[in-house]
XYZ file of C-alpha atoms in Angstrom:
600
model
C 0.000 0.000 0.000
C 1.326 3.429 -0.898
C 0.934 6.278 1.558
C 1.812 9.874 0.987
C 3.405 12.377 3.327
C 0.190 13.477 4.992
C -0.657 9.892 5.977
C 2.857 9.318 7.275
C 2.746 12.444 9.422
C -0.608 11.543 10.896
C 0.604 8.040 11.662
C 3.914 9.205 13.123
C 2.396 11.918 15.312
C -0.686 10.096 16.510
C 0.737 8.554 19.680
C -1.649 5.637 19.035
C -0.208 2.126 19.131
C -2.471 0.043 16.904
C -0.769 -3.160 15.826
C -2.119 -6.627 15.509
C -0.338 -9.423 17.329
C -1.471 -12.937 16.622
C -3.081 -14.400 19.714
C -1.391 -17.611 20.725
C -3.425 -20.778 21.101
C -4.471 -21.485 24.632
C -4.167 -24.747 26.498
C -7.408 -26.304 27.835
C -8.975 -24.586 30.842
C -7.051 -25.215 34.021
C -4.218 -26.969 32.237
C -0.647 -26.060 31.488
C 1.016 -27.267 28.303
C 4.684 -27.860 27.638
C 6.447 -26.012 24.835
C 9.999 -25.914 23.601
C 10.571 -22.625 25.449
C 9.135 -23.892 28.742
C 5.724 -24.067 30.366
C 2.853 -22.178 28.791
C -0.450 -21.383 30.440
C -3.997 -20.660 29.486
C -4.886 -17.052 30.451
C -7.702 -16.630 32.936
C -9.208 -13.237 32.094
C -10.996 -11.056 34.642
C -12.635 -7.976 33.085
C -13.953 -6.489 36.325
C -10.844 -5.575 38.275
C -11.195 -2.260 40.099
C -8.103 -0.555 41.515
C -8.625 2.146 44.197
C -6.725 5.410 43.922
C -5.785 7.567 46.903
C -8.754 9.905 46.260
C -11.256 7.040 46.134
C -11.583 6.848 42.339
C -11.657 3.282 40.996
C -9.693 2.447 37.857
C -10.985 -0.371 35.681
C -8.523 -3.040 34.583
C -8.404 -6.362 32.784
C -6.362 -9.039 34.526
C -4.716 -11.832 32.562
C -3.771 -14.455 35.131
C -1.888 -17.599 34.102
C -4.402 -20.373 34.843
C -3.005 -23.009 37.174
C -0.233 -20.760 38.535
C 0.572 -21.997 42.034
C 2.941 -19.301 43.309
C 3.327 -15.498 43.193
C 5.072 -14.140 40.129
C 6.451 -10.834 38.798
C 3.577 -8.764 37.407
C 3.502 -6.587 34.279
C 1.061 -3.725 33.752
C 0.151 -1.076 31.187
C -1.770 2.114 31.991
C -3.481 3.216 28.777
C -5.781 6.032 27.611
C -6.819 3.858 24.638
C -8.818 1.368 26.808
C -7.565 -1.987 28.005
C -8.713 -3.951 24.963
C -5.854 -2.526 22.896
C -3.393 -4.454 25.070
C -5.133 -7.800 24.759
C -2.250 -9.245 22.639
C 0.266 -8.449 25.388
C -2.108 -9.821 28.016
C -2.445 -13.138 26.225
C 1.257 -13.464 25.458
C 2.646 -12.512 28.865
C 0.119 -14.599 30.788
C 0.726 -17.618 28.575
C 4.367 -17.411 29.600
C 3.663 -17.192 33.309
C 3.442 -13.447 33.951
C 0.243 -11.995 35.447
C -0.640 -8.940 33.382
C -2.962 -5.976 33.934
C -4.193 -3.576 31.260
C -5.450 -0.552 33.212
C -7.802 2.089 31.807
C -6.617 5.563 32.700
C -8.843 7.702 34.890
C -12.020 8.675 33.005
C -11.401 6.228 30.151
C -12.997 2.849 29.464
C -14.174 1.243 32.698
C -12.430 3.738 34.979
C -14.142 6.341 37.122
C -13.205 10.008 37.299
C -12.460 12.547 34.611
C -9.776 12.001 31.996
C -7.399 14.952 31.780
C -4.317 14.312 29.653
C -1.253 14.876 31.845
C -3.568 15.319 34.819
C -3.380 12.231 37.037
C -0.790 10.040 35.283
C 1.896 10.477 37.942
C -0.168 9.833 41.084
C -2.270 7.084 39.536
C 0.813 5.239 38.264
C 2.166 5.137 41.798
C -1.150 3.902 43.255
C -1.556 1.182 40.609
C 1.854 -0.242 41.490
C 1.076 -0.171 45.226
C -2.168 -2.079 44.624
C -0.417 -4.703 42.483
C 2.249 -5.194 45.146
C -0.511 -6.075 47.644
C -2.040 -8.806 45.473
C -1.489 -12.504 46.247
C -0.358 -13.252 42.673
C 2.507 -10.706 42.904
C 5.904 -11.735 44.294
C 6.924 -8.146 45.067
C 8.194 -7.201 41.612
C 6.227 -5.041 39.169
C 7.173 -3.999 35.634
C 5.748 -1.425 33.234
C 5.283 -2.108 29.545
C 3.661 -0.282 26.649
C 3.935 1.925 23.594
C 3.553 5.646 22.914
C 1.433 7.331 25.620
C 1.581 3.995 27.453
C 5.359 4.392 27.342
C 4.982 7.826 28.892
C 2.766 6.529 31.730
C 5.637 4.278 32.823
C 7.903 7.291 33.188
C 5.042 9.111 34.936
C 4.943 6.250 37.468
C 8.691 6.764 37.966
C 8.015 10.469 38.592
C 5.391 9.415 41.155
C 7.919 7.320 43.074
C 6.381 3.965 42.111
C 8.270 0.904 43.369
C 8.990 -0.593 39.975
C 11.446 -3.386 39.207
C 11.875 -2.402 35.544
C 10.144 -0.524 32.730
C 9.964 -1.144 28.972
C 8.752 2.106 27.343
C 8.331 2.024 23.568
C 8.337 5.449 21.849
C 7.479 7.431 24.994
C 6.902 11.166 24.427
C 8.782 13.582 26.671
C 6.116 16.184 27.280
C 6.987 19.556 25.795
C 9.836 18.133 23.714
C 8.024 16.041 21.106
C 4.357 16.211 22.141
C 2.169 18.171 21.814
C 4.860 20.439 20.358
C 8.252 19.747 18.840
C 10.987 22.355 19.048
C 8.201 24.713 20.197
C 6.095 24.121 17.067
C 2.716 22.578 17.913
C 1.276 19.506 16.284
C -1.969 20.472 14.620
C -2.657 16.755 14.979
C -2.850 17.136 18.766
C -6.464 18.193 18.360
C -7.643 14.989 16.620
C -5.764 13.047 19.298
C -7.697 14.891 22.012
C -10.921 14.085 20.143
C -9.898 10.434 20.112
C -9.504 10.208 23.884
C -12.388 12.518 24.823
C -15.028 10.605 26.794
C -14.891 6.956 27.793
C -15.164 5.095 24.488
C -12.801 4.523 21.608
C -13.114 6.690 18.499
C -10.748 4.546 16.523
C -12.409 4.917 13.126
C -12.449 8.695 13.497
C -8.797 8.709 14.508
C -7.754 6.483 11.620
C -9.651 8.387 8.943
C -6.542 10.130 7.637
C -8.300 11.529 4.587
C -10.897 13.279 6.750
C -8.265 14.624 9.126
C -6.257 16.070 6.247
C -9.271 17.643 4.544
C -10.408 19.198 7.834
C -6.948 20.555 8.595
C -6.865 22.056 5.112
C -10.306 23.635 5.600
C -9.042 25.091 8.868
C -6.065 26.718 7.131
C -8.322 28.061 4.400
C -10.597 29.576 7.057
C -7.748 31.769 8.304
C -8.673 31.130 11.950
C -5.954 31.305 14.636
C -4.455 28.055 15.854
C -5.779 28.759 19.364
C -9.311 28.128 18.025
C -8.527 24.789 16.380
C -10.616 22.971 19.001
C -13.619 25.179 18.228
C -13.230 24.446 14.522
C -13.300 20.707 15.213
C -16.459 21.060 17.300
C -14.901 20.368 20.690
C -14.108 23.131 23.159
C -11.147 21.558 24.895
C -9.728 23.039 28.077
C -6.753 20.707 27.641
C -5.934 22.010 24.157
C -6.234 25.632 25.228
C -4.045 25.029 28.261
C -1.400 23.379 26.101
C -1.431 26.208 23.545
C -0.929 28.749 26.332
C 2.520 27.189 26.969
C 4.454 27.536 23.674
C 7.850 27.312 25.405
C 9.518 24.500 27.283
C 8.706 25.840 30.726
C 7.815 24.602 34.215
C 4.360 23.559 33.000
C 5.949 20.816 30.901
C 8.803 20.148 33.338
C 6.473 19.075 36.137
C 4.945 16.431 33.868
C 8.243 14.633 33.382
C 10.669 13.027 35.858
C 12.925 15.474 37.683
C 16.725 15.352 37.362
C 16.920 13.911 40.898
C 14.396 11.187 40.121
C 16.394 10.211 37.061
C 19.636 10.299 39.049
C 18.126 7.910 41.595
C 16.739 5.516 38.970
C 18.956 2.439 38.866
C 16.392 -0.197 37.820
C 16.903 -1.759 34.378
C 15.225 0.188 31.554
C 14.679 -0.991 27.987
C 13.678 1.772 25.542
C 12.682 1.207 21.912
C 11.924 3.701 19.115
C 12.213 4.131 15.340
C 14.052 6.268 12.816
C 10.779 7.567 11.320
C 8.926 7.580 14.610
C 7.161 10.782 15.641
C 8.215 10.128 19.236
C 11.873 9.378 18.593
C 12.881 12.684 20.157
C 10.951 11.899 23.339
C 12.366 8.392 23.673
C 15.913 9.653 23.208
C 15.296 12.545 25.616
C 14.527 9.987 28.339
C 17.583 7.953 27.351
C 19.965 10.916 27.311
C 18.671 12.572 30.480
C 18.658 9.339 32.454
C 22.172 8.494 31.232
C 23.405 11.979 32.124
C 21.800 12.203 35.562
C 22.454 8.632 36.753
C 25.838 8.295 35.074
C 27.404 4.862 35.365
C 24.500 3.737 37.568
C 22.036 4.091 34.657
C 21.173 0.546 33.587
C 19.495 1.745 30.380
C 19.359 -0.238 27.136
C 18.185 1.233 23.819
C 16.941 -0.458 20.635
C 16.390 1.845 17.641
C 15.406 0.577 14.211
C 14.012 1.560 10.780
C 10.391 1.857 11.890
C 7.537 4.335 11.931
C 5.673 4.896 15.203
C 3.314 1.908 15.112
C 5.992 -0.502 13.870
C 8.032 -0.059 17.037
C 5.432 -2.217 18.751
C 5.392 -4.790 15.962
C 8.186 -4.405 13.386
C 7.498 -5.327 9.766
C 9.880 -6.079 6.856
C 8.417 -3.216 4.779
C 7.959 0.491 5.335
C 5.397 1.943 2.913
C 6.560 -0.553 0.291
C 10.254 0.022 1.024
C 12.061 -3.238 1.758
C 13.833 -3.037 5.112
C 15.307 -6.525 5.248
C 14.135 -9.485 7.283
C 16.815 -8.811 9.895
C 14.961 -5.648 10.907
C 11.994 -7.707 12.130
C 12.457 -8.656 15.764
C 9.954 -10.485 17.947
C 9.306 -7.668 20.398
C 7.087 -9.698 22.723
C 9.769 -12.374 23.055
C 12.433 -9.706 23.597
C 10.282 -8.193 26.342
C 9.674 -11.575 28.008
C 13.401 -12.290 27.944
C 13.992 -8.820 29.375
C 11.542 -9.387 32.239
C 13.229 -12.706 33.027
C 16.566 -10.867 33.078
C 15.406 -7.844 35.071
C 13.113 -9.563 37.595
C 14.176 -13.210 37.788
C 17.980 -13.134 37.521
C 17.817 -14.644 34.051
C 20.475 -14.096 31.376
C 20.572 -10.838 29.497
C 18.601 -11.196 26.232
C 20.905 -12.461 23.529
C 19.827 -9.681 21.167
C 21.116 -6.984 23.542
C 24.824 -7.471 22.945
C 25.597 -3.944 24.167
C 23.627 -1.094 25.732
C 22.649 0.291 22.285
C 21.378 -1.738 19.323
C 20.806 0.096 16.024
C 19.929 -1.118 12.533
C 21.971 -0.030 9.517
C 19.573 0.462 6.618
C 20.720 -0.698 3.192
C 23.395 -2.850 4.879
C 20.445 -4.628 6.559
C 22.127 -5.585 9.797
C 22.159 -4.707 13.473
C 25.179 -3.049 15.053
C 25.962 -2.292 18.679
C 27.565 0.415 20.789
C 28.036 1.178 24.469
C 26.323 4.579 24.115
C 24.230 6.254 21.450
C 26.860 8.963 20.962
C 29.381 6.165 20.466
C 27.575 5.105 17.298
C 29.249 7.989 15.438
C 32.967 7.431 14.997
C 33.554 10.948 13.696
C 31.864 13.922 12.017
C 32.713 15.128 8.535
C 32.137 18.854 7.975
C 30.765 19.919 4.581
C 30.429 23.603 3.669
C 27.678 25.019 1.507
C 28.594 26.602 -1.791
C 26.651 27.678 -4.880
C 26.890 29.486 -8.205
C 23.497 31.121 -8.500
C 20.399 30.530 -6.411
C 20.099 26.711 -6.050
C 16.306 26.269 -6.056
C 16.286 23.267 -8.392
C 17.636 19.744 -8.042
C 19.007 20.263 -11.577
C 20.907 23.398 -10.554
C 21.761 22.571 -6.959
C 24.447 24.037 -4.782
C 27.289 21.971 -3.378
C 28.404 20.499 -0.062
C 32.200 20.652 -0.041
C 35.009 19.863 2.383
C 36.783 23.106 1.412
C 35.965 26.291 3.329
C 33.845 28.772 1.353
C 35.220 31.636 -0.695
C 35.363 35.076 0.864
C 33.108 36.694 -1.715
C 30.447 34.009 -2.104
C 27.039 35.776 -2.335
C 24.118 34.471 -0.226
C 21.329 32.318 -1.618
C 17.710 33.130 -0.895
C 14.137 31.910 -1.049
C 10.790 33.698 -0.692
C 7.854 32.335 1.265
C 4.308 33.660 1.559
C 2.497 31.759 4.366
C -0.914 32.907 3.118
C -0.339 30.966 -0.125
C -1.380 27.335 0.325
C -0.091 26.294 -3.097
C 3.075 24.658 -1.773
C 1.108 22.703 0.781
C -1.431 21.596 -1.833
C 1.432 20.374 -4.013
C 2.725 18.181 -1.209
C -0.738 16.713 -0.731
C -0.739 15.536 -4.355
C 2.191 13.205 -3.762
C 1.248 9.689 -4.789
C 3.842 7.983 -2.606
C 5.195 8.324 0.888
C 7.391 11.371 1.442
C 10.270 8.990 2.178
C 10.795 8.495 -1.564
C 8.503 10.997 -3.338
C 10.298 14.066 -4.738
C 7.287 15.822 -6.265
C 7.583 19.012 -4.245
C 11.351 19.192 -4.786
C 11.217 18.757 -8.547
C 9.071 21.856 -9.074
C 10.273 25.414 -9.546
C 8.687 26.617 -6.307
C 10.676 29.464 -4.769
C 10.456 28.321 -1.131
C 13.536 26.098 -0.977
C 17.300 25.805 -1.441
C 19.002 22.531 -2.460
C 22.592 21.313 -2.086
C 24.307 18.047 -3.072
C 27.521 16.307 -2.088
C 29.791 14.781 -4.667
C 29.108 11.069 -5.278
C 30.540 8.917 -2.489
C 33.655 7.048 -3.631
C 33.119 4.092 -1.304
C 30.267 2.590 0.679
C 30.025 4.704 3.847
C 27.935 4.162 6.958
C 26.193 7.337 8.101
C 25.041 6.746 11.673
C 24.049 9.286 14.288
C 22.517 12.765 14.406
C 23.279 15.375 11.739
C 24.144 18.936 12.761
C 23.592 22.034 10.660
C 24.995 25.483 11.479
C 23.533 28.139 9.218
C 24.001 31.886 8.876
C 20.535 33.160 7.988
C 19.017 36.611 7.563
C 15.266 37.262 7.391
C 13.300 40.447 6.798
C 10.390 39.579 9.096
C 10.317 39.132 12.891
C 9.750 35.377 12.664
C 9.424 32.358 10.358
C 9.684 28.573 10.535
C 12.441 26.545 8.821
C 12.583 22.905 7.779
C 15.866 21.184 6.919
C 15.808 17.679 5.428
C 18.512 15.256 4.313
C 18.144 12.579 1.647
C 20.142 9.726 0.102
C 20.174 10.192 -3.692
C 21.006 7.151 -5.818
C 22.868 7.266 -9.117
C 19.563 6.948 -10.988
C 18.167 10.002 -9.178
C 15.838 8.127 -6.852
C 15.636 9.455 -3.303
C 15.332 8.103 0.224
C 14.520 10.476 3.073
C 16.940 10.221 6.011
C 16.403 12.921 8.633
C 14.837 16.311 9.358
C 14.938 19.235 11.752
C 12.488 22.105 12.187
C 13.199 25.407 13.911
C 11.213 28.567 14.680
C 13.257 31.763 14.325
C 11.939 33.379 17.521
C 13.319 30.387 19.457
C 16.764 30.585 17.829
C 18.418 31.070 21.231
C 16.834 27.977 22.742
C 13.481 26.326 23.487
C 13.052 28.228 26.767
C 13.467 31.693 25.271
C 11.570 33.801 22.746
C 13.216 36.666 20.900
C 11.771 38.203 17.761
C 14.244 38.936 14.971
C 14.873 42.682 14.754
C 17.717 42.764 12.255
C 18.160 41.916 8.596
C 21.802 41.010 9.217
C 22.743 37.305 9.272
C 22.445 35.421 12.567
C 23.748 31.961 13.406
C 21.059 29.277 13.673
C 21.910 25.882 15.139
C 19.787 23.023 13.791
C 20.718 20.407 16.383
C 17.527 18.352 16.742
C 17.704 16.126 13.700
C 16.281 12.646 14.035
C 18.755 9.808 14.537
C 19.423 7.700 11.439
C 21.707 4.853 10.419
C 22.090 4.071 6.731
C 24.795 2.746 4.420
C 25.402 5.284 1.646
C 26.479 3.296 -1.385
C 29.353 4.331 -3.633
C 28.010 6.614 -6.347
C 25.221 7.974 -4.134
C 25.044 11.579 -2.912
C 23.541 13.343 0.069
C 20.979 16.062 -0.577
C 20.388 18.929 1.867
C 17.158 20.916 1.507
C 16.519 24.176 3.388
C 12.965 25.425 3.010
C 9.969 27.006 4.670
C 8.220 24.757 7.160
C 4.627 24.310 5.995
C 3.127 20.922 6.834
C -0.501 19.880 7.120
C 0.036 18.226 10.502
C 1.751 21.219 12.110
C 0.909 24.684 13.370
C 1.349 27.332 10.668
C 3.467 30.399 11.403
C 2.340 33.492 9.490
C 5.657 35.278 10.240
C 3.925 37.908 12.392
C 5.327 39.273 15.678
C 2.110 38.217 17.433
C 2.048 34.929 19.414
C 1.892 32.245 16.746
C -1.224 30.639 18.243
C -3.090 33.942 17.872
C -2.023 34.745 14.306
C -4.620 34.629 11.542
C -4.148 34.356 7.831
C -4.712 38.107 7.652
C -1.483 38.549 9.662
C 0.583 36.761 7.008
C 3.859 38.389 6.005
C 5.959 37.322 3.046
C 9.525 36.623 4.131
C 12.758 36.622 2.166
C 15.241 34.189 3.691
C 18.915 34.707 2.816
C 21.332 31.845 3.480
C 24.972 32.971 3.759
C 27.976 30.758 3.007
C 31.044 32.959 2.753
C 34.304 32.951 4.728
C 32.859 35.211 7.443
C 29.605 33.228 7.590
C 30.492 29.572 6.914
C 27.282 27.537 6.803
C 28.067 23.862 7.276
C 26.505 20.410 7.578
C 28.181 17.940 9.917
C 27.683 14.354 8.783
C 27.918 11.579 11.427
C 30.109 8.775 10.120
C 29.722 5.324 11.627
C 32.518 2.805 12.182
C 33.931 0.927 9.223
C 32.539 -2.545 8.623
């Protein structure tokens, strides 16, 4: 099935883990059956578990208890806003292998009492759920968290609440304020459909998964010219949560208090297994947890990381294809088995899972193999600096600028592009793409004036590019604000393209995500694009890298009209056309740093 960019963005940003896991066959009631991997059990399912919280609210849960179990065991749980039924595959699998498992509806969702407020009760309720499990006769005193996306976040919320956990296995957890509901201080427009999905007690799965409707409604919203702060009104749901989120466009204490503190991370010595993907909308959040825990706890951080060539949903259940792109059979790992082996290691003194040869496992695309490192930073053996150069404005792939190892000439004139945020033509062009944005070049092959393009020379040998790109750019704008998007692609000898990584940045937050300074000069300023997504890919001999610098205008993101007003309050009537000049002379060397992995 072919998906275009809009469908990819909605999937990657949704924070909804919807994957099908084949339910294993059960043994007869009350019986245990022998398998090659050990004893398997028939799950005894109790749909009417009620867990009391400290304020008297009862949370509904589904218990999967291994039938015939005759002694207390380590217990696994997931606290989910998507209702417990979504975690039925995990419940069946873990209970069949001897682990009692609870899928817990978050407060105000599914069978749980109270009112659901995203980021409202996650921390306290996570703590109280663990305390209740520890008091149950089927628990041996060890409790583990498991789950994907928001259910990855609720595990870290339980850590922030001081829960007595033995281990956690968060898959693609968002770090609030870093990658959801805003990324680099640019809000997801998709946050509103997500709020609609979890509003009330029942699932609105069909509504959430109707990507065509979501795209058409987002487009109608942009055409209406309404301010982003009224997006909830446009969608027919006055959401206090959405309006509260939008009132915090910086990474401030509002977001800080919804994540673990530095001291909590420093004190966290339990084993942690994090997983995320290269094209995963929550990669930044997962890696934020990994980096901050590693930094605060130091050598005491027992944190393992698995990162592969997956979109958001595939982190839970990897597949050998990504939108028709062959990834290689080696990329498909049995995540449920890896998690069971991890729980045996972390809670039962079992051997470390064979797959986890070192603390970091990463998949090299095109080479189609897993590699290992002691730290994520250790994946990159070195950085190669390439300087931008051009002879004329490089707005076409057929007349692109260059990425060179030599420092730029002293008299090299700047390149420029022009962007009018009131013109939706560029966005409409992207929506016509017939294939996923990972390989479709439609919007880059046009003569649109909102981009600049640069190529490296063809690689002389196969080279592993592994790590996080860095881009330092001297940029001048003639408006107080605008949004940039920088993307990097692998270009084959036949001209075909494969997307690798991206970074977005809002000019008013040039000095950092906790500050806001409008641009009051037309002189060049240094912009650091240092939040690219992690990637690992073998660049074949004869291939080139392509760097694209352009205006950020995506259907799934908040639109900046380049006005000095708060972006959430800007209307289409506030739109200001901006001229962006990109300098690359000796005084203003603009450069891309390419992370080079170790030789084979």
